[in-house]
Short mmCIF file of N, CA and C and ligand atoms in Angstrom, two decimals:
data_model
loop_
_atom_site.label_atom_id
_atom_site.label_comp_id
_atom_site.label_asym_id
_atom_site.label_seq_id
_atom_site.Cartn_x
_atom_site.Cartn_y
_atom_site.Cartn_z
N MET A 39 -28.13 10.39 7.11
CA MET A 39 -27.59 11.55 7.83
C MET A 39 -26.22 11.94 7.27
N LYS A 40 -26.00 13.25 7.15
CA LYS A 40 -24.72 13.74 6.61
C LYS A 40 -23.74 14.00 7.75
N ASN A 41 -22.46 13.78 7.46
CA ASN A 41 -21.44 14.13 8.46
C ASN A 41 -20.97 15.57 8.22
N SER A 42 -19.96 16.01 8.98
CA SER A 42 -19.57 17.42 8.94
C SER A 42 -18.87 17.83 7.64
N ILE A 43 -18.47 16.86 6.80
CA ILE A 43 -17.92 17.24 5.49
C ILE A 43 -18.95 17.02 4.38
N GLY A 44 -20.20 16.79 4.77
CA GLY A 44 -21.30 16.75 3.81
C GLY A 44 -21.51 15.42 3.12
N LEU A 45 -20.91 14.35 3.66
CA LEU A 45 -21.09 13.02 3.07
C LEU A 45 -22.00 12.18 3.95
N ASP A 46 -22.61 11.18 3.32
CA ASP A 46 -23.47 10.25 4.06
C ASP A 46 -22.64 9.55 5.17
N SER A 47 -23.10 9.67 6.41
CA SER A 47 -22.33 9.18 7.56
C SER A 47 -22.05 7.68 7.47
N GLN A 48 -23.07 6.92 7.14
CA GLN A 48 -22.92 5.47 7.09
C GLN A 48 -21.94 5.06 5.98
N LYS A 49 -22.10 5.70 4.83
CA LYS A 49 -21.20 5.35 3.71
C LYS A 49 -19.75 5.74 4.03
N SER A 50 -19.57 6.89 4.69
CA SER A 50 -18.22 7.30 5.07
C SER A 50 -17.61 6.30 6.05
N LYS A 51 -18.44 5.78 6.94
CA LYS A 51 -17.96 4.81 7.92
C LYS A 51 -17.48 3.54 7.19
N GLU A 52 -18.27 3.11 6.21
CA GLU A 52 -17.90 1.90 5.46
C GLU A 52 -16.62 2.12 4.64
N ILE A 53 -16.50 3.31 4.05
CA ILE A 53 -15.29 3.63 3.27
C ILE A 53 -14.07 3.67 4.20
N ALA A 54 -14.25 4.26 5.38
CA ALA A 54 -13.14 4.33 6.35
C ALA A 54 -12.69 2.92 6.76
N GLU A 55 -13.63 2.00 6.87
CA GLU A 55 -13.26 0.62 7.21
C GLU A 55 -12.41 0.00 6.09
N MET A 56 -12.81 0.28 4.85
CA MET A 56 -12.03 -0.23 3.71
C MET A 56 -10.65 0.42 3.68
N LEU A 57 -10.60 1.71 4.01
CA LEU A 57 -9.31 2.42 4.05
C LEU A 57 -8.43 1.87 5.17
N ASN A 58 -9.03 1.48 6.28
CA ASN A 58 -8.24 0.89 7.36
C ASN A 58 -7.64 -0.46 6.93
N ASP A 59 -8.40 -1.19 6.15
CA ASP A 59 -7.88 -2.45 5.60
C ASP A 59 -6.70 -2.16 4.65
N LEU A 60 -6.87 -1.12 3.80
CA LEU A 60 -5.78 -0.73 2.89
C LEU A 60 -4.56 -0.27 3.69
N LEU A 61 -4.80 0.49 4.75
CA LEU A 61 -3.72 0.98 5.61
C LEU A 61 -2.93 -0.19 6.22
N ALA A 62 -3.64 -1.16 6.74
CA ALA A 62 -2.98 -2.33 7.35
C ALA A 62 -2.12 -3.05 6.31
N ASN A 63 -2.66 -3.19 5.11
CA ASN A 63 -1.91 -3.86 4.05
C ASN A 63 -0.70 -3.04 3.61
N TYR A 64 -0.88 -1.72 3.55
CA TYR A 64 0.25 -0.86 3.18
C TYR A 64 1.36 -0.92 4.23
N GLN A 65 0.99 -1.02 5.50
CA GLN A 65 2.00 -1.10 6.55
C GLN A 65 2.79 -2.41 6.45
N MET A 66 2.11 -3.50 6.14
CA MET A 66 2.80 -4.78 5.95
C MET A 66 3.73 -4.69 4.74
N PHE A 67 3.23 -4.07 3.68
CA PHE A 67 4.02 -3.91 2.46
C PHE A 67 5.25 -3.05 2.75
N TYR A 68 5.04 -1.96 3.48
CA TYR A 68 6.16 -1.07 3.84
C TYR A 68 7.25 -1.86 4.56
N GLN A 69 6.84 -2.67 5.54
CA GLN A 69 7.83 -3.40 6.32
C GLN A 69 8.50 -4.49 5.48
N ASN A 70 7.74 -5.09 4.56
CA ASN A 70 8.36 -6.05 3.63
C ASN A 70 9.45 -5.36 2.80
N LEU A 71 9.13 -4.16 2.30
CA LEU A 71 10.10 -3.43 1.48
C LEU A 71 11.37 -3.10 2.27
N ARG A 72 11.21 -2.75 3.55
CA ARG A 72 12.39 -2.49 4.38
C ARG A 72 13.23 -3.76 4.48
N GLY A 73 12.55 -4.87 4.72
CA GLY A 73 13.27 -6.15 4.84
C GLY A 73 14.00 -6.50 3.54
N PHE A 74 13.33 -6.26 2.41
CA PHE A 74 13.97 -6.57 1.12
C PHE A 74 15.16 -5.64 0.89
N HIS A 75 14.99 -4.36 1.21
CA HIS A 75 16.06 -3.37 1.07
C HIS A 75 17.30 -3.80 1.87
N TRP A 76 17.07 -4.31 3.06
CA TRP A 76 18.18 -4.70 3.93
C TRP A 76 18.80 -6.03 3.51
N ASN A 77 17.96 -6.99 3.15
CA ASN A 77 18.42 -8.39 3.06
C ASN A 77 18.59 -8.93 1.65
N ILE A 78 18.31 -8.10 0.66
CA ILE A 78 18.41 -8.58 -0.72
C ILE A 78 19.81 -9.14 -0.99
N LYS A 79 19.84 -10.27 -1.71
CA LYS A 79 21.11 -10.92 -2.07
C LYS A 79 21.20 -11.04 -3.59
N GLY A 80 22.40 -11.17 -4.06
CA GLY A 80 22.60 -11.49 -5.47
C GLY A 80 23.14 -10.34 -6.29
N LYS A 81 23.24 -10.60 -7.61
CA LYS A 81 23.89 -9.64 -8.52
C LYS A 81 23.12 -8.34 -8.68
N GLU A 82 21.83 -8.39 -8.39
CA GLU A 82 21.02 -7.17 -8.53
C GLU A 82 20.97 -6.37 -7.22
N PHE A 83 21.85 -6.72 -6.29
CA PHE A 83 21.78 -6.05 -4.97
C PHE A 83 21.70 -4.53 -5.09
N PHE A 84 22.65 -3.93 -5.82
CA PHE A 84 22.75 -2.48 -5.78
C PHE A 84 21.52 -1.80 -6.36
N GLU A 85 21.02 -2.32 -7.50
CA GLU A 85 19.85 -1.68 -8.11
C GLU A 85 18.58 -1.91 -7.28
N LEU A 86 18.43 -3.13 -6.75
CA LEU A 86 17.19 -3.42 -6.00
C LEU A 86 17.21 -2.78 -4.61
N HIS A 87 18.38 -2.73 -3.99
CA HIS A 87 18.52 -2.04 -2.69
C HIS A 87 17.99 -0.60 -2.83
N LEU A 88 18.39 0.06 -3.90
CA LEU A 88 17.94 1.45 -4.14
C LEU A 88 16.47 1.51 -4.53
N LYS A 89 16.04 0.59 -5.38
CA LYS A 89 14.63 0.59 -5.83
C LYS A 89 13.69 0.38 -4.66
N PHE A 90 14.03 -0.54 -3.76
CA PHE A 90 13.14 -0.80 -2.62
C PHE A 90 13.10 0.41 -1.67
N GLU A 91 14.21 1.13 -1.57
CA GLU A 91 14.19 2.35 -0.76
C GLU A 91 13.22 3.37 -1.38
N GLU A 92 13.29 3.50 -2.70
CA GLU A 92 12.38 4.42 -3.41
C GLU A 92 10.92 4.01 -3.16
N LEU A 93 10.67 2.70 -3.23
CA LEU A 93 9.29 2.21 -3.04
C LEU A 93 8.82 2.38 -1.60
N TYR A 94 9.70 2.15 -0.61
CA TYR A 94 9.21 2.32 0.77
C TYR A 94 9.06 3.79 1.14
N ASP A 95 9.88 4.65 0.53
CA ASP A 95 9.68 6.10 0.75
C ASP A 95 8.31 6.52 0.24
N ASP A 96 7.91 5.97 -0.90
CA ASP A 96 6.59 6.27 -1.45
C ASP A 96 5.48 5.65 -0.58
N ALA A 97 5.71 4.43 -0.13
CA ALA A 97 4.69 3.73 0.69
C ALA A 97 4.44 4.47 1.99
N VAL A 98 5.49 5.00 2.60
CA VAL A 98 5.29 5.66 3.90
C VAL A 98 4.49 6.96 3.75
N ILE A 99 4.63 7.60 2.61
CA ILE A 99 3.81 8.81 2.34
C ILE A 99 2.34 8.40 2.19
N LYS A 100 2.11 7.31 1.47
CA LYS A 100 0.74 6.86 1.26
C LYS A 100 0.11 6.39 2.59
N VAL A 101 0.89 5.72 3.41
CA VAL A 101 0.40 5.29 4.73
C VAL A 101 -0.15 6.50 5.49
N ASP A 102 0.61 7.59 5.48
CA ASP A 102 0.17 8.78 6.21
C ASP A 102 -1.07 9.40 5.56
N GLU A 103 -1.09 9.44 4.24
CA GLU A 103 -2.25 10.02 3.53
C GLU A 103 -3.51 9.19 3.78
N ILE A 104 -3.37 7.87 3.78
CA ILE A 104 -4.54 6.99 4.00
C ILE A 104 -5.07 7.21 5.43
N ALA A 105 -4.15 7.23 6.40
CA ALA A 105 -4.57 7.43 7.80
C ALA A 105 -5.28 8.78 7.96
N GLU A 106 -4.76 9.80 7.30
CA GLU A 106 -5.37 11.13 7.45
C GLU A 106 -6.69 11.23 6.70
N ARG A 107 -6.86 10.45 5.64
CA ARG A 107 -8.17 10.40 4.97
C ARG A 107 -9.20 9.73 5.90
N ILE A 108 -8.77 8.68 6.60
CA ILE A 108 -9.64 8.00 7.55
C ILE A 108 -10.10 9.00 8.63
N LEU A 109 -9.18 9.81 9.12
CA LEU A 109 -9.53 10.83 10.13
C LEU A 109 -10.47 11.88 9.53
N THR A 110 -10.21 12.25 8.28
CA THR A 110 -11.08 13.22 7.60
C THR A 110 -12.50 12.69 7.50
N LEU A 111 -12.62 11.37 7.34
CA LEU A 111 -13.94 10.73 7.28
C LEU A 111 -14.49 10.44 8.69
N GLN A 112 -13.83 10.99 9.68
CA GLN A 112 -14.27 10.92 11.08
C GLN A 112 -14.25 9.51 11.67
N ALA A 113 -13.24 8.76 11.24
CA ALA A 113 -12.99 7.45 11.83
C ALA A 113 -11.56 7.44 12.38
N VAL A 114 -11.19 6.33 12.97
CA VAL A 114 -9.88 6.23 13.64
C VAL A 114 -8.98 5.26 12.89
N PRO A 115 -7.80 5.72 12.46
CA PRO A 115 -6.90 4.81 11.75
C PRO A 115 -6.27 3.77 12.69
N LEU A 116 -6.13 2.56 12.18
CA LEU A 116 -5.40 1.52 12.94
C LEU A 116 -3.95 1.97 13.07
N HIS A 117 -3.33 1.69 14.23
CA HIS A 117 -1.94 2.12 14.36
C HIS A 117 -1.05 1.12 15.09
N THR A 118 -1.62 -0.02 15.51
CA THR A 118 -0.76 -0.97 16.22
C THR A 118 -0.36 -2.13 15.30
N PHE A 119 0.79 -2.71 15.58
CA PHE A 119 1.23 -3.89 14.83
C PHE A 119 0.21 -5.02 14.98
N GLU A 120 -0.35 -5.15 16.17
CA GLU A 120 -1.34 -6.21 16.40
C GLU A 120 -2.53 -6.07 15.44
N ASP A 121 -3.02 -4.83 15.32
CA ASP A 121 -4.16 -4.60 14.42
C ASP A 121 -3.77 -4.86 12.96
N TYR A 122 -2.58 -4.44 12.60
CA TYR A 122 -2.16 -4.65 11.20
C TYR A 122 -2.06 -6.14 10.89
N LEU A 123 -1.47 -6.90 11.81
CA LEU A 123 -1.32 -8.34 11.59
C LEU A 123 -2.67 -9.03 11.53
N ALA A 124 -3.60 -8.56 12.36
CA ALA A 124 -4.92 -9.19 12.40
C ALA A 124 -5.77 -8.83 11.18
N THR A 125 -5.46 -7.70 10.54
CA THR A 125 -6.30 -7.17 9.46
C THR A 125 -5.76 -7.48 8.07
N ALA A 126 -4.44 -7.41 7.91
CA ALA A 126 -3.86 -7.41 6.56
C ALA A 126 -3.91 -8.77 5.89
N GLU A 127 -4.10 -8.71 4.60
CA GLU A 127 -4.03 -9.90 3.75
C GLU A 127 -2.57 -10.16 3.34
N ILE A 128 -1.82 -9.08 3.17
CA ILE A 128 -0.39 -9.19 2.82
C ILE A 128 0.35 -9.74 4.04
N SER A 129 1.14 -10.78 3.80
CA SER A 129 1.87 -11.36 4.93
C SER A 129 3.33 -10.92 4.90
N SER A 130 4.01 -11.15 6.00
CA SER A 130 5.40 -10.72 6.10
C SER A 130 6.33 -11.82 5.58
N PHE A 131 7.50 -11.37 5.13
CA PHE A 131 8.50 -12.31 4.61
C PHE A 131 9.74 -12.24 5.46
N LYS A 132 10.24 -13.41 5.82
CA LYS A 132 11.32 -13.42 6.80
C LYS A 132 12.66 -13.89 6.26
N LYS A 133 12.65 -14.70 5.20
CA LYS A 133 13.95 -15.25 4.82
C LYS A 133 14.62 -14.45 3.71
N ASP A 134 15.93 -14.56 3.68
CA ASP A 134 16.71 -13.89 2.64
C ASP A 134 16.34 -14.47 1.28
N GLN A 135 16.15 -13.61 0.31
CA GLN A 135 15.82 -14.09 -1.01
C GLN A 135 16.63 -13.34 -2.05
N VAL A 136 16.78 -13.96 -3.23
CA VAL A 136 17.53 -13.31 -4.29
C VAL A 136 16.59 -12.43 -5.11
N GLY A 137 17.21 -11.60 -5.96
CA GLY A 137 16.50 -10.53 -6.66
C GLY A 137 15.15 -10.84 -7.26
N SER A 138 15.10 -11.78 -8.22
CA SER A 138 13.85 -11.96 -8.96
C SER A 138 12.73 -12.53 -8.07
N GLU A 139 13.08 -13.35 -7.09
CA GLU A 139 12.05 -13.89 -6.18
C GLU A 139 11.39 -12.75 -5.41
N VAL A 140 12.22 -11.81 -4.97
CA VAL A 140 11.70 -10.69 -4.18
C VAL A 140 10.82 -9.78 -5.05
N VAL A 141 11.27 -9.53 -6.29
CA VAL A 141 10.47 -8.67 -7.17
C VAL A 141 9.10 -9.31 -7.42
N LYS A 142 9.05 -10.63 -7.51
CA LYS A 142 7.75 -11.32 -7.68
C LYS A 142 6.85 -11.05 -6.47
N ILE A 143 7.42 -11.06 -5.29
CA ILE A 143 6.63 -10.79 -4.08
C ILE A 143 6.14 -9.34 -4.09
N VAL A 144 7.00 -8.42 -4.51
CA VAL A 144 6.60 -7.01 -4.58
C VAL A 144 5.46 -6.84 -5.58
N ILE A 145 5.55 -7.49 -6.72
CA ILE A 145 4.48 -7.45 -7.72
C ILE A 145 3.18 -7.99 -7.12
N ASP A 146 3.30 -9.09 -6.42
CA ASP A 146 2.13 -9.72 -5.80
C ASP A 146 1.50 -8.79 -4.74
N ASN A 147 2.33 -8.17 -3.92
CA ASN A 147 1.83 -7.23 -2.90
C ASN A 147 1.15 -6.03 -3.57
N PHE A 148 1.76 -5.48 -4.61
CA PHE A 148 1.16 -4.35 -5.32
C PHE A 148 -0.19 -4.76 -5.95
N SER A 149 -0.28 -5.99 -6.43
CA SER A 149 -1.54 -6.47 -7.03
C SER A 149 -2.64 -6.52 -5.97
N THR A 150 -2.29 -6.97 -4.78
CA THR A 150 -3.26 -6.97 -3.67
C THR A 150 -3.71 -5.54 -3.37
N LEU A 151 -2.76 -4.63 -3.29
CA LEU A 151 -3.09 -3.23 -2.96
C LEU A 151 -3.96 -2.59 -4.03
N ILE A 152 -3.63 -2.82 -5.30
CA ILE A 152 -4.37 -2.14 -6.37
C ILE A 152 -5.81 -2.68 -6.44
N ASN A 153 -6.00 -3.95 -6.16
CA ASN A 153 -7.36 -4.49 -6.14
C ASN A 153 -8.19 -3.84 -5.04
N LYS A 154 -7.57 -3.63 -3.90
CA LYS A 154 -8.26 -2.96 -2.80
C LYS A 154 -8.56 -1.50 -3.15
N GLU A 155 -7.61 -0.85 -3.81
CA GLU A 155 -7.82 0.55 -4.20
C GLU A 155 -8.96 0.67 -5.22
N ARG A 156 -9.06 -0.28 -6.13
CA ARG A 156 -10.16 -0.25 -7.11
C ARG A 156 -11.51 -0.42 -6.41
N ALA A 157 -11.56 -1.30 -5.42
CA ALA A 157 -12.81 -1.53 -4.68
C ALA A 157 -13.20 -0.28 -3.89
N ILE A 158 -12.21 0.38 -3.30
CA ILE A 158 -12.49 1.62 -2.54
C ILE A 158 -12.95 2.73 -3.50
N LEU A 159 -12.31 2.80 -4.65
CA LEU A 159 -12.70 3.81 -5.65
C LEU A 159 -14.17 3.63 -6.03
N ALA A 160 -14.58 2.40 -6.28
CA ALA A 160 -15.97 2.12 -6.67
C ALA A 160 -16.93 2.53 -5.55
N LYS A 161 -16.56 2.19 -4.34
CA LYS A 161 -17.41 2.50 -3.18
C LYS A 161 -17.48 4.03 -2.97
N ALA A 162 -16.34 4.70 -3.13
CA ALA A 162 -16.29 6.15 -2.94
C ALA A 162 -17.11 6.86 -4.03
N ALA A 163 -17.03 6.36 -5.25
CA ALA A 163 -17.80 6.96 -6.35
C ALA A 163 -19.30 6.85 -6.05
N ASP A 164 -19.71 5.72 -5.53
CA ASP A 164 -21.11 5.48 -5.18
C ASP A 164 -21.58 6.43 -4.07
N ALA A 165 -20.64 6.83 -3.21
CA ALA A 165 -20.99 7.70 -2.07
C ALA A 165 -20.76 9.19 -2.39
N ASP A 166 -20.45 9.51 -3.66
CA ASP A 166 -20.08 10.89 -4.05
C ASP A 166 -18.92 11.42 -3.21
N ASP A 167 -18.04 10.51 -2.79
CA ASP A 167 -16.88 10.89 -1.98
C ASP A 167 -15.70 11.14 -2.92
N GLU A 168 -15.68 12.35 -3.48
CA GLU A 168 -14.67 12.70 -4.49
C GLU A 168 -13.25 12.69 -3.90
N GLY A 169 -13.11 13.09 -2.64
CA GLY A 169 -11.79 13.13 -2.02
C GLY A 169 -11.13 11.77 -1.98
N THR A 170 -11.88 10.78 -1.48
CA THR A 170 -11.33 9.41 -1.44
C THR A 170 -11.16 8.87 -2.85
N ALA A 171 -12.14 9.14 -3.72
CA ALA A 171 -12.07 8.62 -5.09
C ALA A 171 -10.84 9.14 -5.81
N SER A 172 -10.55 10.45 -5.68
CA SER A 172 -9.40 11.00 -6.41
C SER A 172 -8.09 10.49 -5.83
N GLN A 173 -8.06 10.29 -4.50
CA GLN A 173 -6.86 9.72 -3.86
C GLN A 173 -6.61 8.31 -4.40
N MET A 174 -7.66 7.50 -4.44
CA MET A 174 -7.51 6.13 -4.94
C MET A 174 -7.14 6.13 -6.42
N SER A 175 -7.75 7.06 -7.16
CA SER A 175 -7.46 7.16 -8.59
C SER A 175 -5.97 7.45 -8.82
N ASP A 176 -5.41 8.37 -8.03
CA ASP A 176 -3.97 8.68 -8.15
C ASP A 176 -3.12 7.46 -7.80
N TYR A 177 -3.50 6.76 -6.73
CA TYR A 177 -2.72 5.58 -6.31
C TYR A 177 -2.76 4.50 -7.40
N ILE A 178 -3.96 4.31 -7.97
CA ILE A 178 -4.11 3.27 -9.00
C ILE A 178 -3.22 3.59 -10.20
N THR A 179 -3.25 4.86 -10.65
CA THR A 179 -2.43 5.26 -11.81
C THR A 179 -0.95 5.02 -11.53
N GLU A 180 -0.50 5.42 -10.34
CA GLU A 180 0.92 5.25 -9.99
C GLU A 180 1.29 3.77 -9.88
N THR A 181 0.40 3.00 -9.26
CA THR A 181 0.70 1.57 -9.06
C THR A 181 0.70 0.82 -10.38
N GLU A 182 -0.21 1.20 -11.28
CA GLU A 182 -0.21 0.56 -12.61
C GLU A 182 1.12 0.78 -13.32
N LYS A 183 1.65 2.01 -13.23
CA LYS A 183 2.93 2.31 -13.89
C LYS A 183 4.07 1.53 -13.23
N THR A 184 4.05 1.47 -11.90
CA THR A 184 5.09 0.71 -11.19
C THR A 184 5.02 -0.77 -11.55
N LEU A 185 3.79 -1.30 -11.65
CA LEU A 185 3.63 -2.71 -12.02
C LEU A 185 4.15 -2.97 -13.42
N TRP A 186 3.89 -2.05 -14.34
CA TRP A 186 4.44 -2.18 -15.69
C TRP A 186 5.97 -2.27 -15.63
N MET A 187 6.59 -1.39 -14.85
CA MET A 187 8.06 -1.39 -14.77
C MET A 187 8.58 -2.67 -14.12
N LEU A 188 7.93 -3.12 -13.06
CA LEU A 188 8.40 -4.33 -12.39
C LEU A 188 8.24 -5.56 -13.29
N HIS A 189 7.11 -5.60 -14.02
CA HIS A 189 6.93 -6.72 -14.98
C HIS A 189 8.00 -6.65 -16.08
N SER A 190 8.34 -5.43 -16.54
CA SER A 190 9.38 -5.27 -17.57
C SER A 190 10.73 -5.74 -17.03
N TYR A 191 10.99 -5.43 -15.76
CA TYR A 191 12.24 -5.85 -15.11
C TYR A 191 12.36 -7.37 -15.12
N MET A 192 11.20 -8.02 -14.91
CA MET A 192 11.19 -9.49 -14.87
C MET A 192 11.37 -10.10 -16.25
N GLY A 193 11.16 -9.29 -17.31
CA GLY A 193 11.41 -9.74 -18.70
C GLY A 193 10.29 -10.55 -19.29
FE1 LIG B 294 18.97 2.02 3.82
#
């Protein structure tokens, strides 16, 4: 059966579930970035404080886009902290850390996100869901470039 945007209803439901998982992970990542922005210590404070702000500004845009794609697919985006904690694979970080340790965590979080985006892309392609596929494709391209830069920063 097709839904109102012309996609297979069951496949859209499954894609929306994967997007909700991505959303939960992005929200955890967003909050990690805020924590790093606030609590970063060490000689790289000024550059990383600014870099993490840039990254969380980007993450919050993606959070909204993912939630609205879920609604477009006629599902309901997760919105509570309880749901995010119960769903996300990315965990929260609580202690103060110095520059390079934090960048490693950011790289690790981005790796988790990009793997999820690749899986959603494959699923969306199978469902002829071009909207979700192109959104994931853009995220993957951007995240690959960010990962290159973060790895270069690490030397
Ligand atoms: Fe700030």
